[in-house]
Coordinates of C-alpha atoms in Angstrom, one line a residue:
Chain A
M1 CA -55.9 -21.5 97.9
I2 CA -56.1 -24.6 100.5
E3 CA -59.1 -26.2 100.1
R4 CA -61.6 -27.6 102.8
P5 CA -64.9 -28.1 100.2
L6 CA -67.3 -30.8 102.9
P7 CA -67.0 -29.7 106.5
L8 CA -67.4 -25.9 105.2
L9 CA -70.1 -26.5 103.3
L10 CA -72.2 -28.5 105.8
V11 CA -71.0 -25.6 108.3
A12 CA -72.8 -22.9 105.3
A13 CA -75.7 -24.7 104.6
L14 CA -76.4 -25.0 108.3
A15 CA -76.1 -21.8 109.1
L16 CA -77.8 -20.7 106.3
S17 CA -80.7 -23.4 106.8
A18 CA -80.9 -21.8 110.6
C19 CA -80.7 -18.1 109.4
A20 CA -83.5 -19.1 107.2
T21 CA -85.6 -20.9 109.8
K22 CA -85.8 -17.6 112.0
T23 CA -86.0 -15.0 109.3
A24 CA -85.4 -14.6 105.7
P25 CA -88.7 -13.9 103.4
P26 CA -87.6 -16.4 100.2
T27 CA -86.4 -13.9 97.9
P28 CA -84.1 -14.4 94.9
D29 CA -81.4 -12.8 97.5
R30 CA -81.7 -15.3 100.7
P31 CA -82.9 -18.6 100.3
S32 CA -84.5 -20.4 102.8
A33 CA -84.2 -24.1 103.5
A34 CA -87.2 -25.2 102.2
E35 CA -86.1 -24.2 99.3
L36 CA -82.4 -25.4 99.0
N37 CA -83.8 -29.0 100.5
A38 CA -86.4 -28.5 97.7
M39 CA -83.6 -28.1 94.7
N40 CA -81.4 -30.4 97.0
G41 CA -84.9 -33.6 96.1
R42 CA -84.6 -32.1 93.1
T43 CA -81.3 -32.8 92.0
G44 CA -80.6 -36.0 94.2
V45 CA -79.7 -39.1 92.3
D46 CA -82.3 -42.0 93.5
T47 CA -84.7 -40.5 96.1
A48 CA -86.1 -37.5 93.4
P49 CA -89.8 -38.5 92.5
I50 CA -90.1 -38.3 88.6
R51 CA -91.6 -35.1 87.2
P52 CA -93.9 -34.8 84.3
V53 CA -91.6 -31.0 83.2
E54 CA -87.8 -31.2 84.7
R55 CA -87.3 -28.1 84.8
S56 CA -83.1 -26.6 85.9
P57 CA -82.9 -24.5 89.0
L58 CA -81.2 -22.6 86.8
D59 CA -84.0 -21.4 84.3
D60 CA -86.4 -21.4 87.3
P61 CA -87.1 -17.8 87.9
S62 CA -88.3 -18.4 91.8
S63 CA -84.8 -21.2 92.1
P64 CA -81.2 -19.9 94.4
V65 CA -79.9 -20.4 92.0
Y66 CA -81.6 -18.7 88.5
R67 CA -79.8 -15.8 88.8
K68 CA -76.1 -16.0 87.5
V69 CA -74.5 -12.2 88.0
I70 CA -73.0 -10.3 90.5
Y71 CA -71.8 -7.1 90.5
F72 CA -68.9 -4.7 92.0
D73 CA -67.7 -1.6 93.1
Y74 CA -66.2 0.7 90.8
D75 CA -62.3 0.3 91.2
A76 CA -63.4 -3.1 93.3
S77 CA -63.0 -6.8 93.4
E78 CA -64.4 -7.3 97.3
I79 CA -67.8 -9.5 96.8
K80 CA -70.1 -7.4 98.2
P81 CA -72.5 -8.9 101.2
Q82 CA -76.0 -8.8 99.7
Y83 CA -73.5 -11.5 97.1
A84 CA -73.1 -14.0 99.5
D85 CA -76.2 -16.6 99.7
L86 CA -76.3 -16.4 96.2
L87 CA -73.5 -17.2 96.0
R88 CA -73.5 -19.9 98.4
A89 CA -76.5 -21.4 97.0
H90 CA -74.3 -22.2 93.4
A91 CA -71.6 -23.4 95.3
Y92 CA -74.5 -26.1 97.2
Y93 CA -75.8 -26.7 94.1
I94 CA -72.6 -27.7 92.2
F95 CA -71.1 -29.4 95.0
N96 CA -74.9 -31.0 94.6
T97 CA -75.7 -31.7 90.2
P98 CA -72.2 -33.6 89.3
G99 CA -70.6 -33.0 85.5
V100 CA -71.5 -29.5 86.1
Q101 CA -68.5 -27.1 85.0
V102 CA -69.0 -23.2 86.3
T103 CA -66.7 -20.1 84.3
L104 CA -66.6 -17.4 86.0
E105 CA -66.6 -14.6 83.6
G106 CA -65.1 -11.5 85.3
H107 CA -66.3 -7.6 83.5
S108 CA -65.2 -4.4 84.3
D109 CA -66.2 -1.0 83.0
E110 CA -64.6 0.9 80.2
R111 CA -62.6 3.5 82.4
G112 CA -59.4 2.9 83.4
T113 CA -56.8 1.2 80.1
R114 CA -57.6 -2.0 79.0
A115 CA -54.8 -4.5 80.2
Y116 CA -55.4 -3.3 83.9
N117 CA -59.0 -3.7 82.9
L118 CA -58.6 -7.3 82.0
A119 CA -56.3 -8.1 85.7
L120 CA -59.5 -6.5 87.5
G121 CA -61.5 -9.1 85.6
E122 CA -59.6 -11.6 87.4
R123 CA -59.6 -10.8 90.0
R124 CA -63.3 -10.5 90.2
S125 CA -63.7 -13.4 88.8
Q126 CA -60.7 -14.9 91.1
A127 CA -62.7 -13.2 94.3
V128 CA -65.7 -15.2 93.9
Q129 CA -63.9 -17.9 92.8
R130 CA -62.2 -18.4 96.4
F131 CA -65.6 -17.4 97.9
M132 CA -67.2 -20.6 96.1
V133 CA -64.7 -23.0 97.1
A134 CA -64.6 -22.0 100.8
E135 CA -68.5 -22.0 100.9
G136 CA -67.9 -25.6 99.5
A137 CA -67.8 -26.4 95.4
P138 CA -65.4 -28.0 93.9
S139 CA -62.5 -26.6 92.6
E140 CA -62.2 -28.0 90.1
R141 CA -65.2 -27.5 88.3
L142 CA -65.0 -24.0 88.6
S143 CA -63.0 -22.1 86.1
T144 CA -62.5 -18.0 85.9
L145 CA -62.0 -16.3 83.1
S146 CA -61.8 -12.5 82.7
Y147 CA -63.0 -10.0 79.7
G148 CA -62.1 -7.5 81.4
E149 CA -64.1 -3.9 79.8
E150 CA -64.6 -5.9 76.1
R151 CA -67.8 -7.9 76.9
P152 CA -70.4 -4.4 78.2
A153 CA -73.4 -6.0 79.5
D154 CA -74.9 -2.5 78.1
P155 CA -72.4 -0.9 76.6
R156 CA -73.8 2.5 77.2
R157 CA -71.2 5.4 78.9
S158 CA -73.3 6.2 82.5
E159 CA -72.8 5.3 85.7
G160 CA -75.7 3.3 85.3
A161 CA -74.4 1.4 82.2
W162 CA -70.5 1.2 84.7
Q163 CA -72.7 -0.8 86.8
Q164 CA -74.5 -2.9 85.4
N165 CA -70.5 -3.8 83.9
R166 CA -68.6 -4.8 86.9
R167 CA -69.7 -7.6 87.1
V168 CA -68.8 -11.2 87.7
E169 CA -71.2 -14.9 85.2
L170 CA -71.5 -17.8 86.7
V171 CA -71.3 -19.7 83.2
Y172 CA -72.8 -23.1 83.9
T173 CA -71.6 -26.2 81.2
D174 CA -72.0 -29.4 81.2
Chain B
M1 CA -79.3 -10.5 27.2
Q2 CA -81.8 -10.5 29.1
R3 CA -81.0 -12.9 31.3
L4 CA -77.3 -11.9 31.2
R5 CA -78.4 -8.6 32.6
L6 CA -79.9 -10.1 35.5
A7 CA -78.1 -11.9 36.4
L8 CA -75.1 -9.1 36.7
V9 CA -77.5 -7.4 39.0
P10 CA -76.4 -9.3 41.9
I11 CA -72.6 -9.3 41.1
L12 CA -73.1 -5.8 40.5
A13 CA -74.9 -5.4 43.4
C14 CA -72.5 -7.7 45.4
L15 CA -69.1 -5.4 43.7
F16 CA -70.7 -2.5 45.8
V17 CA -71.5 -4.0 49.0
L18 CA -67.7 -5.1 48.7
A19 CA -66.9 -1.4 47.3
S20 CA -68.5 0.4 50.1
A21 CA -67.1 -2.6 53.0
Q22 CA -63.2 -0.8 51.8
V23 CA -65.1 3.4 51.9
Q24 CA -65.9 2.4 55.5
A25 CA -63.3 0.3 57.0
K26 CA -60.9 3.4 55.6
L27 CA -59.6 5.6 58.7
T28 CA -60.8 9.2 57.3
I29 CA -58.7 11.5 59.0
E30 CA -58.8 15.7 59.8
V31 CA -56.9 18.0 61.2
T32 CA -58.2 19.5 64.5
G33 CA -56.8 22.5 66.4
G34 CA -55.3 25.4 64.7
V35 CA -53.5 26.0 61.3
E36 CA -52.2 29.7 62.1
G37 CA -48.5 29.1 61.5
A38 CA -48.7 26.9 58.7
Q39 CA -46.3 27.5 55.9
P40 CA -47.8 27.4 51.6
V41 CA -46.6 24.5 49.7
A42 CA -47.6 24.1 46.5
V43 CA -47.9 20.6 45.2
V44 CA -47.7 20.6 41.1
P45 CA -49.5 17.7 39.6
F46 CA -46.7 15.1 38.3
G47 CA -45.6 15.2 34.2
D48 CA -46.6 12.1 33.1
I49 CA -43.1 10.9 30.5
D50 CA -44.1 8.2 27.8
G51 CA -48.1 7.2 29.1
A52 CA -46.4 5.7 32.2
R53 CA -50.2 6.3 33.4
P54 CA -50.2 6.3 37.0
T55 CA -52.8 4.6 39.3
V56 CA -51.9 7.0 41.6
D57 CA -52.2 10.5 42.0
L58 CA -48.9 11.1 43.5
A59 CA -48.8 14.9 43.6
K60 CA -52.3 14.6 45.7
V61 CA -51.2 12.1 48.2
I62 CA -47.8 14.2 49.1
S63 CA -50.3 17.4 49.2
D64 CA -52.3 15.6 51.7
D65 CA -49.6 13.8 53.5
L66 CA -48.2 17.8 53.8
A67 CA -51.7 19.3 55.0
R68 CA -52.6 16.6 57.6
S69 CA -49.0 17.5 59.7
G70 CA -50.3 21.1 60.1
R71 CA -47.5 22.3 59.6
F72 CA -48.4 22.7 56.3
R73 CA -51.1 24.5 53.7
S74 CA -51.2 22.9 50.5
M75 CA -52.7 25.2 47.2
P76 CA -55.6 24.4 45.9
R77 CA -55.1 22.9 42.0
S78 CA -58.0 25.0 40.7
E79 CA -54.8 28.5 41.8
M80 CA -52.3 27.3 40.0
L81 CA -51.6 29.5 37.3
S82 CA -49.4 26.8 35.0
M83 CA -48.3 23.3 36.1
P84 CA -44.3 22.7 35.0
H85 CA -42.2 19.0 35.7
R86 CA -38.8 20.4 35.5
Q87 CA -36.9 23.1 36.9
D88 CA -36.4 25.0 33.0
E89 CA -40.5 25.7 33.4
V90 CA -40.5 26.9 36.4
D91 CA -41.7 30.6 36.6
F92 CA -40.7 31.7 40.2
R93 CA -42.1 34.6 40.5
E94 CA -45.6 33.5 39.2
W95 CA -45.3 31.4 42.2
Q96 CA -44.4 34.6 44.9
L97 CA -46.6 36.5 43.6
L98 CA -49.5 33.5 44.4
G99 CA -47.6 33.8 48.2
M100 CA -46.1 30.5 47.8
N101 CA -42.8 29.5 50.0
T102 CA -41.7 26.4 48.2
L103 CA -42.9 24.4 45.0
V104 CA -42.9 19.9 44.7
I105 CA -42.7 18.7 40.9
G106 CA -41.9 15.8 39.3
E107 CA -42.6 13.2 36.7
V108 CA -43.2 9.5 36.5
S109 CA -41.8 7.4 33.2
P110 CA -42.5 3.7 32.5
A111 CA -39.9 2.2 34.4
E112 CA -37.7 -0.5 32.0
G113 CA -38.5 -4.3 33.1
G114 CA -42.3 -2.2 34.6
G115 CA -43.0 0.1 37.3
Y116 CA -42.6 3.4 36.5
G117 CA -39.8 5.8 37.5
L118 CA -40.3 8.8 39.6
R119 CA -38.1 12.6 39.6
W120 CA -39.1 15.3 41.9
S121 CA -37.6 18.3 42.9
L122 CA -38.1 21.1 45.6
F123 CA -37.8 24.5 45.6
D124 CA -37.5 27.6 47.5
V125 CA -39.7 30.0 46.2
F126 CA -38.1 33.2 46.8
T127 CA -34.5 32.5 45.8
G128 CA -35.1 29.9 43.3
N129 CA -32.7 27.4 44.7
K130 CA -33.9 23.6 44.4
L131 CA -33.7 22.0 48.3
A132 CA -34.1 18.6 47.9
S133 CA -34.5 16.1 44.9
D134 CA -34.1 12.5 44.1
S135 CA -35.4 9.9 41.8
L136 CA -36.6 6.2 43.0
R137 CA -38.4 3.2 41.6
S138 CA -41.9 2.3 42.2
T139 CA -44.1 -0.6 41.2
E140 CA -48.0 -0.3 40.1
R141 CA -48.7 -1.0 43.9
G142 CA -46.1 0.7 45.8
L143 CA -47.5 3.6 44.3
R144 CA -48.7 5.6 47.4
N145 CA -45.8 4.3 49.6
A146 CA -43.1 5.9 46.9
A147 CA -45.5 9.1 47.5
H148 CA -45.2 8.9 51.3
R149 CA -41.5 8.3 51.1
I150 CA -41.0 11.4 49.2
S151 CA -43.3 13.1 51.5
D152 CA -40.8 11.9 54.0
Q153 CA -38.7 13.9 52.4
I154 CA -39.7 16.9 52.0
Y155 CA -41.4 17.1 55.3
F156 CA -37.5 16.1 56.5
T157 CA -36.3 19.2 54.0
L158 CA -38.0 21.5 55.5
T159 CA -38.1 21.0 59.4
G160 CA -35.8 18.7 59.9
E161 CA -38.0 16.4 61.5
R162 CA -37.9 13.3 60.4
G163 CA -41.6 12.7 58.7
V164 CA -43.3 9.6 59.4
F165 CA -46.0 10.0 56.4
A166 CA -44.5 6.2 54.3
T167 CA -45.5 4.2 58.0
R168 CA -48.4 1.7 59.2
L169 CA -51.3 2.3 62.1
A170 CA -52.1 -1.5 63.2
Y171 CA -55.6 -0.6 65.4
V172 CA -58.9 -2.6 66.9
T173 CA -62.5 -1.9 64.9
S174 CA -65.5 -2.6 65.5
R175 CA -69.5 -1.6 64.5
S176 CA -70.4 -1.0 67.9
R177 CA -69.4 -1.1 72.2
S178 CA -72.0 -3.7 71.7
A179 CA -70.7 -7.3 73.4
D180 CA -72.1 -9.1 69.8
A181 CA -70.1 -6.9 66.9
R182 CA -66.9 -8.7 65.5
V183 CA -63.7 -7.1 66.4
I184 CA -61.4 -6.4 63.6
L185 CA -57.4 -6.3 63.9
R186 CA -56.3 -3.7 61.2
V187 CA -53.5 -2.4 59.7
S188 CA -53.6 0.8 57.4
D189 CA -51.0 3.1 55.7
S190 CA -50.4 6.5 57.9
D191 CA -52.7 7.9 56.1
G192 CA -55.2 5.5 56.3
F193 CA -55.3 4.1 53.4
N194 CA -55.1 0.3 52.5
P195 CA -56.8 -1.0 55.3
Q196 CA -55.9 -4.7 55.5
T197 CA -58.1 -7.3 58.1
I198 CA -55.1 -8.7 60.0
V199 CA -57.8 -11.0 62.2
D200 CA -61.7 -10.2 61.3
S201 CA -63.0 -12.3 65.2
A202 CA -66.7 -12.9 67.2
E203 CA -64.5 -12.5 70.1
P204 CA -62.2 -10.2 71.7
I205 CA -58.7 -9.1 70.2
M206 CA -56.3 -6.6 72.2
S207 CA -53.5 -5.2 72.2
P208 CA -51.9 -4.9 68.9
A209 CA -47.5 -4.1 68.9
W210 CA -45.3 -3.9 66.5
S211 CA -41.8 -6.2 66.1
P212 CA -39.3 -3.5 65.7
D213 CA -38.8 -4.5 61.6
G214 CA -42.6 -3.7 60.9
Q215 CA -42.8 -7.7 59.5
R216 CA -45.2 -8.8 62.2
L217 CA -47.8 -7.6 65.0
A218 CA -48.0 -9.7 68.2
Y219 CA -51.3 -9.6 70.0
V220 CA -53.8 -10.6 71.9
S221 CA -57.4 -12.7 70.6
F222 CA -60.0 -14.5 72.5
E223 CA -60.8 -16.3 69.8
K224 CA -60.7 -19.8 71.2
R225 CA -62.3 -18.3 74.1
K226 CA -59.7 -17.4 76.3
P227 CA -57.1 -15.0 75.6
A228 CA -53.9 -16.5 73.6
I229 CA -51.0 -14.7 72.6
F230 CA -50.2 -14.3 68.8
I231 CA -47.4 -12.7 66.4
Q232 CA -48.9 -12.5 62.5
E233 CA -46.7 -12.2 59.9
L234 CA -47.9 -9.2 57.6
T235 CA -47.3 -10.5 53.9
T236 CA -48.0 -14.4 54.5
G237 CA -50.8 -14.1 57.2
R238 CA -48.1 -16.6 58.9
R239 CA -49.7 -16.9 62.6
E240 CA -48.1 -18.3 65.5
R241 CA -49.7 -18.6 68.8
V242 CA -47.5 -17.7 71.4
A243 CA -48.2 -17.9 74.3
S244 CA -51.6 -19.6 75.8
Y245 CA -52.6 -20.1 79.8
D246 CA -53.8 -20.6 82.2
G247 CA -55.2 -17.2 82.9
I248 CA -54.3 -13.7 81.0
N249 CA -52.6 -13.5 78.3
G250 CA -51.3 -9.5 77.2
S251 CA -49.6 -7.1 76.4
P252 CA -46.7 -8.3 74.3
A253 CA -44.1 -6.1 73.8
F254 CA -41.5 -6.9 71.6
S255 CA -37.9 -5.9 73.0
P256 CA -36.0 -3.0 70.9
D257 CA -33.9 -6.5 68.7
G258 CA -36.6 -8.4 67.9
R259 CA -36.0 -11.2 70.2
K260 CA -37.9 -11.2 72.9
L261 CA -41.4 -10.8 73.4
A262 CA -42.4 -9.4 77.1
M263 CA -46.3 -10.0 77.8
T264 CA -48.9 -10.1 81.6
L265 CA -49.0 -13.8 82.6
S266 CA -51.7 -14.9 85.7
K267 CA -50.4 -18.3 85.0
D268 CA -48.6 -18.9 88.3
G269 CA -51.1 -16.5 90.4
G270 CA -51.6 -13.0 90.2
P271 CA -50.8 -10.8 87.1
D272 CA -47.2 -10.5 86.3
I273 CA -44.8 -9.4 84.3
Y274 CA -42.6 -12.4 81.5
V275 CA -40.3 -12.0 79.1
M276 CA -40.5 -15.1 76.6
D277 CA -36.8 -15.8 74.4
L278 CA -39.0 -16.0 70.5
A279 CA -36.7 -18.5 69.6
S280 CA -36.4 -20.7 72.4
K281 CA -39.9 -20.0 74.0
Q282 CA -38.3 -19.8 77.2
L283 CA -40.5 -18.1 80.0
T284 CA -38.4 -15.4 82.2
R285 CA -40.7 -14.2 85.0
L286 CA -40.2 -10.4 86.3
T287 CA -42.5 -9.5 88.7
D288 CA -43.4 -12.0 91.3
H289 CA -46.3 -10.2 93.7
Y290 CA -49.7 -10.9 94.1
A291 CA -50.9 -7.0 93.0
I292 CA -51.9 -6.0 89.1
D293 CA -48.6 -5.9 87.1
T294 CA -49.2 -5.7 83.6
E295 CA -48.5 -3.3 81.2
P296 CA -44.9 -3.7 80.0
A297 CA -42.9 -1.8 77.6
W298 CA -39.3 -1.5 76.8
S299 CA -37.1 1.1 76.9
P300 CA -35.6 2.2 73.3
D301 CA -31.9 0.6 74.6
G302 CA -33.0 -2.4 75.9
S303 CA -31.8 -2.5 79.2
H304 CA -35.1 -1.9 81.4
I305 CA -38.7 -2.4 81.5
I306 CA -41.8 -0.4 82.3
F307 CA -45.1 -1.9 83.4
T308 CA -48.4 -0.4 85.8
S309 CA -48.6 -1.9 89.3
D310 CA -51.0 -1.3 92.1
R311 CA -48.7 -3.4 94.8
G312 CA -48.7 0.1 96.5
G313 CA -52.9 0.2 96.5
R314 CA -52.9 2.3 93.3
P315 CA -52.2 1.9 90.0
Q316 CA -48.7 3.8 89.4
I317 CA -45.9 2.8 86.9
Y318 CA -42.8 0.6 87.9
R319 CA -39.6 -0.3 86.2
V320 CA -37.2 -3.8 86.2
A321 CA -33.8 -4.5 84.7
A322 CA -35.5 -6.7 82.0
S323 CA -32.8 -9.4 83.6
G324 CA -36.0 -9.3 86.7
G325 CA -34.3 -7.8 89.8
P326 CA -36.4 -5.1 92.1
A327 CA -38.6 -3.1 90.6
Q328 CA -38.8 0.6 91.7
R329 CA -41.3 2.8 91.5
V330 CA -41.7 6.1 88.7
T331 CA -44.3 7.7 89.4
F332 CA -45.5 9.2 92.5
E333 CA -48.6 12.2 90.8
G334 CA -51.6 11.5 90.9
D335 CA -53.7 8.2 92.2
Y336 CA -53.9 6.1 88.7
N337 CA -51.3 6.5 86.1
A338 CA -51.6 3.5 83.9
A339 CA -50.2 2.0 80.4
A340 CA -46.5 4.1 80.0
S341 CA -44.3 4.3 77.1
Y342 CA -41.8 5.5 75.7
S343 CA -40.5 7.6 73.3
P344 CA -37.9 6.6 71.0
D345 CA -35.3 8.2 72.5
G346 CA -35.8 7.6 76.2
R347 CA -36.0 11.0 77.0
S348 CA -39.7 11.0 78.0
M349 CA -43.3 8.3 79.2
V350 CA -46.3 8.9 78.2
M351 CA -49.1 6.9 79.5
V352 CA -52.9 7.5 80.9
T353 CA -53.5 9.4 84.0
R354 CA -56.9 9.8 85.8
I355 CA -57.6 13.8 86.4
G356 CA -60.9 14.4 88.2
G357 CA -62.1 11.0 87.3
Q358 CA -61.2 11.8 83.7
F359 CA -58.9 9.2 81.9
R360 CA -56.3 11.7 80.2
V361 CA -52.7 11.3 77.9
V362 CA -49.7 12.9 79.9
V363 CA -46.3 13.0 78.9
T364 CA -43.3 12.9 81.7
D365 CA -39.9 12.9 81.4
A366 CA -38.1 9.4 81.6
N367 CA -38.3 9.5 85.6
G368 CA -41.8 10.4 85.4
G369 CA -41.3 13.9 86.7
S370 CA -42.6 17.4 84.3
R371 CA -46.2 15.9 83.8
R372 CA -48.0 17.8 81.1
L373 CA -51.4 16.9 80.1
L374 CA -51.1 16.8 76.1
S375 CA -55.3 15.0 76.2
N376 CA -58.3 16.4 77.6
G377 CA -60.9 14.0 77.4
A378 CA -63.0 11.6 79.6
L379 CA -62.2 7.9 78.3
D380 CA -58.9 9.1 76.5
E381 CA -56.5 5.2 76.7
S382 CA -53.3 3.7 74.6
P383 CA -51.3 6.3 73.7
S384 CA -47.9 5.5 72.4
F385 CA -45.6 8.3 70.4
A386 CA -45.5 8.0 66.6
P387 CA -41.6 6.6 65.5
N388 CA -40.1 9.8 64.9
G389 CA -41.2 10.9 68.4
S390 CA -43.0 14.2 67.6
M391 CA -46.8 13.2 67.9
V392 CA -49.1 10.8 70.0
I393 CA -51.4 9.1 69.1
Y394 CA -54.0 7.5 71.9
A395 CA -57.8 6.5 71.6
S396 CA -60.2 9.1 72.5
Q397 CA -64.1 9.6 72.2
N398 CA -65.8 12.0 69.8
N399 CA -69.6 12.0 69.9
D400 CA -69.7 9.1 72.0
R401 CA -67.6 7.0 69.4
G402 CA -63.9 5.7 69.9
V403 CA -61.5 7.7 66.9
L404 CA -57.8 7.7 67.4
S405 CA -56.5 11.2 67.5
V406 CA -52.8 12.6 67.5
T407 CA -51.2 15.4 69.3
P408 CA -47.8 16.9 68.4
I409 CA -45.7 16.8 71.9
A410 CA -44.8 20.8 70.9
G411 CA -48.3 21.7 69.7
G412 CA -50.4 23.0 66.8
S413 CA -52.6 21.5 65.4
G414 CA -53.8 16.9 65.3
Q415 CA -55.4 14.7 63.9
R416 CA -58.6 12.7 64.2
L417 CA -58.8 9.6 62.2
S418 CA -62.2 7.9 62.3
Q419 CA -64.5 5.3 60.8
E420 CA -67.4 6.3 58.9
S421 CA -68.8 4.4 61.7
G422 CA -68.2 2.1 64.1
E423 CA -65.3 2.0 66.9
V424 CA -61.3 2.6 66.7
R425 CA -59.5 1.5 68.6
E426 CA -56.1 0.6 70.5
P427 CA -53.6 2.6 68.6
S428 CA -50.0 1.0 68.0
W429 CA -47.5 3.7 65.4
S430 CA -45.2 0.9 63.3
P431 CA -41.7 1.4 63.3
L432 CA -39.6 3.7 60.7
V433 CA -38.4 1.0 58.0
P434 CA -36.0 1.8 55.8

């Protein structure tokens, strides 16, 4: 894995803001430039005004980094296009927030053998890691962990539950 | 007195909870499928000599073992007209009239220096010939195991196939499938009795594997919130963490000589197969591929290892020399073959295959050919041979609950092993221990 944090990050940020100013409505899936700037301002060290209630963007439902789970197709580890902006927003947030560490927890549904699914979960978490590093997240602040099929988000046995279980969770720690 | 009684209530309640936890922990075994060809056998309650008063009903353990195999139909005691303990007390015509083919009688006596002496005999009811007999000693705690050993001898005498009653099962269990349920690795006797907790954790436990001497278990535990491979001695509980590298530490498998442990590690990139020398902890890397390589299993002669790899795009079984070298693909039929392992004689393999979106167990020859379906569930997994090679145990689903299934290779009735509640999975059958 080649690490190219800063230049790519700038490119990504520019691309994002360019794209956002033209078309994108501010939805959780697609953060606007304004949102990203606001977030940046809040997490900046010197310039941000002191606010009475400090709420982490990670806990703010209107923030582009509020959602922390992405989902995968059956037996696949390709990142679906609809999650690219979410992962970019997280990469940007991690780059701009000193001290945060993120564990990328890979999971699978219960179909297939347990050890193979453990490997599949790792492949998913590594796909997310590669994407986020390419988008500027410092690689030393990302780690991967696979639980395979051992920790289902939904233990039921249905197509819907399996969809919920094929996932990578971004788990933030300080 | 009143106060004492009040104090007793919580104590009794605690005992009750403990007792019911024990009941819940025990595996219940049902015979599944037809038992048409089952041979009638009578196991007479053992005679009690000189007030031995054994705490285990040996005849019941033996008769339950034989019935559970599906090859025998045990006569209910209530139908017995006499209960002989010695050959000269047996009236063979009586047992003939009752429709029995074979008869087991025995005695228990106190042994000098403690414990028990057991004597038993097996007769052909039609000829009156003694087919087998033996005497053995047992401790109080070893009584069930002694009865299982007698069952093994009877089973071998009558079928020509080694019995596996005096073996144990390792399995993973949890109260539910949900992520917050505690996970427990247990070992029990082959009839589900004497469940023993090996590890009890809030984090996942996977892949129990027996050492060839039946004294140790290797397993994967996430107890430190990352996977690590442990080897634990069953009698002392002493354990050692042998692998906790970055990434996956999974699928441990002891070599047939017990000196090495094959495993899956992803510390150097993708998951690959490694062999650790257990004395020196030195690792040898057997595969080096960006694809998934996992689920190593040794050939019985220790010369090579089969494993699952998706290097060809889909999971298939490959083999590699235990000393390393190029890997060869073994399976070609089907688009998902995984978790393969050998029969004790090395002539067959069992594995998980995907057929029409369902995961099932198949048996094949050593080259992956002559595939034959052994299970008919939708999510069957973790298959392995019983140590006598005549049966396969695997995890399956019954009424949306994880259970274990045992299916004889040659067909006939099988067994379903379940807990009163909760999930059971990842069975591993202990080796035959002399």
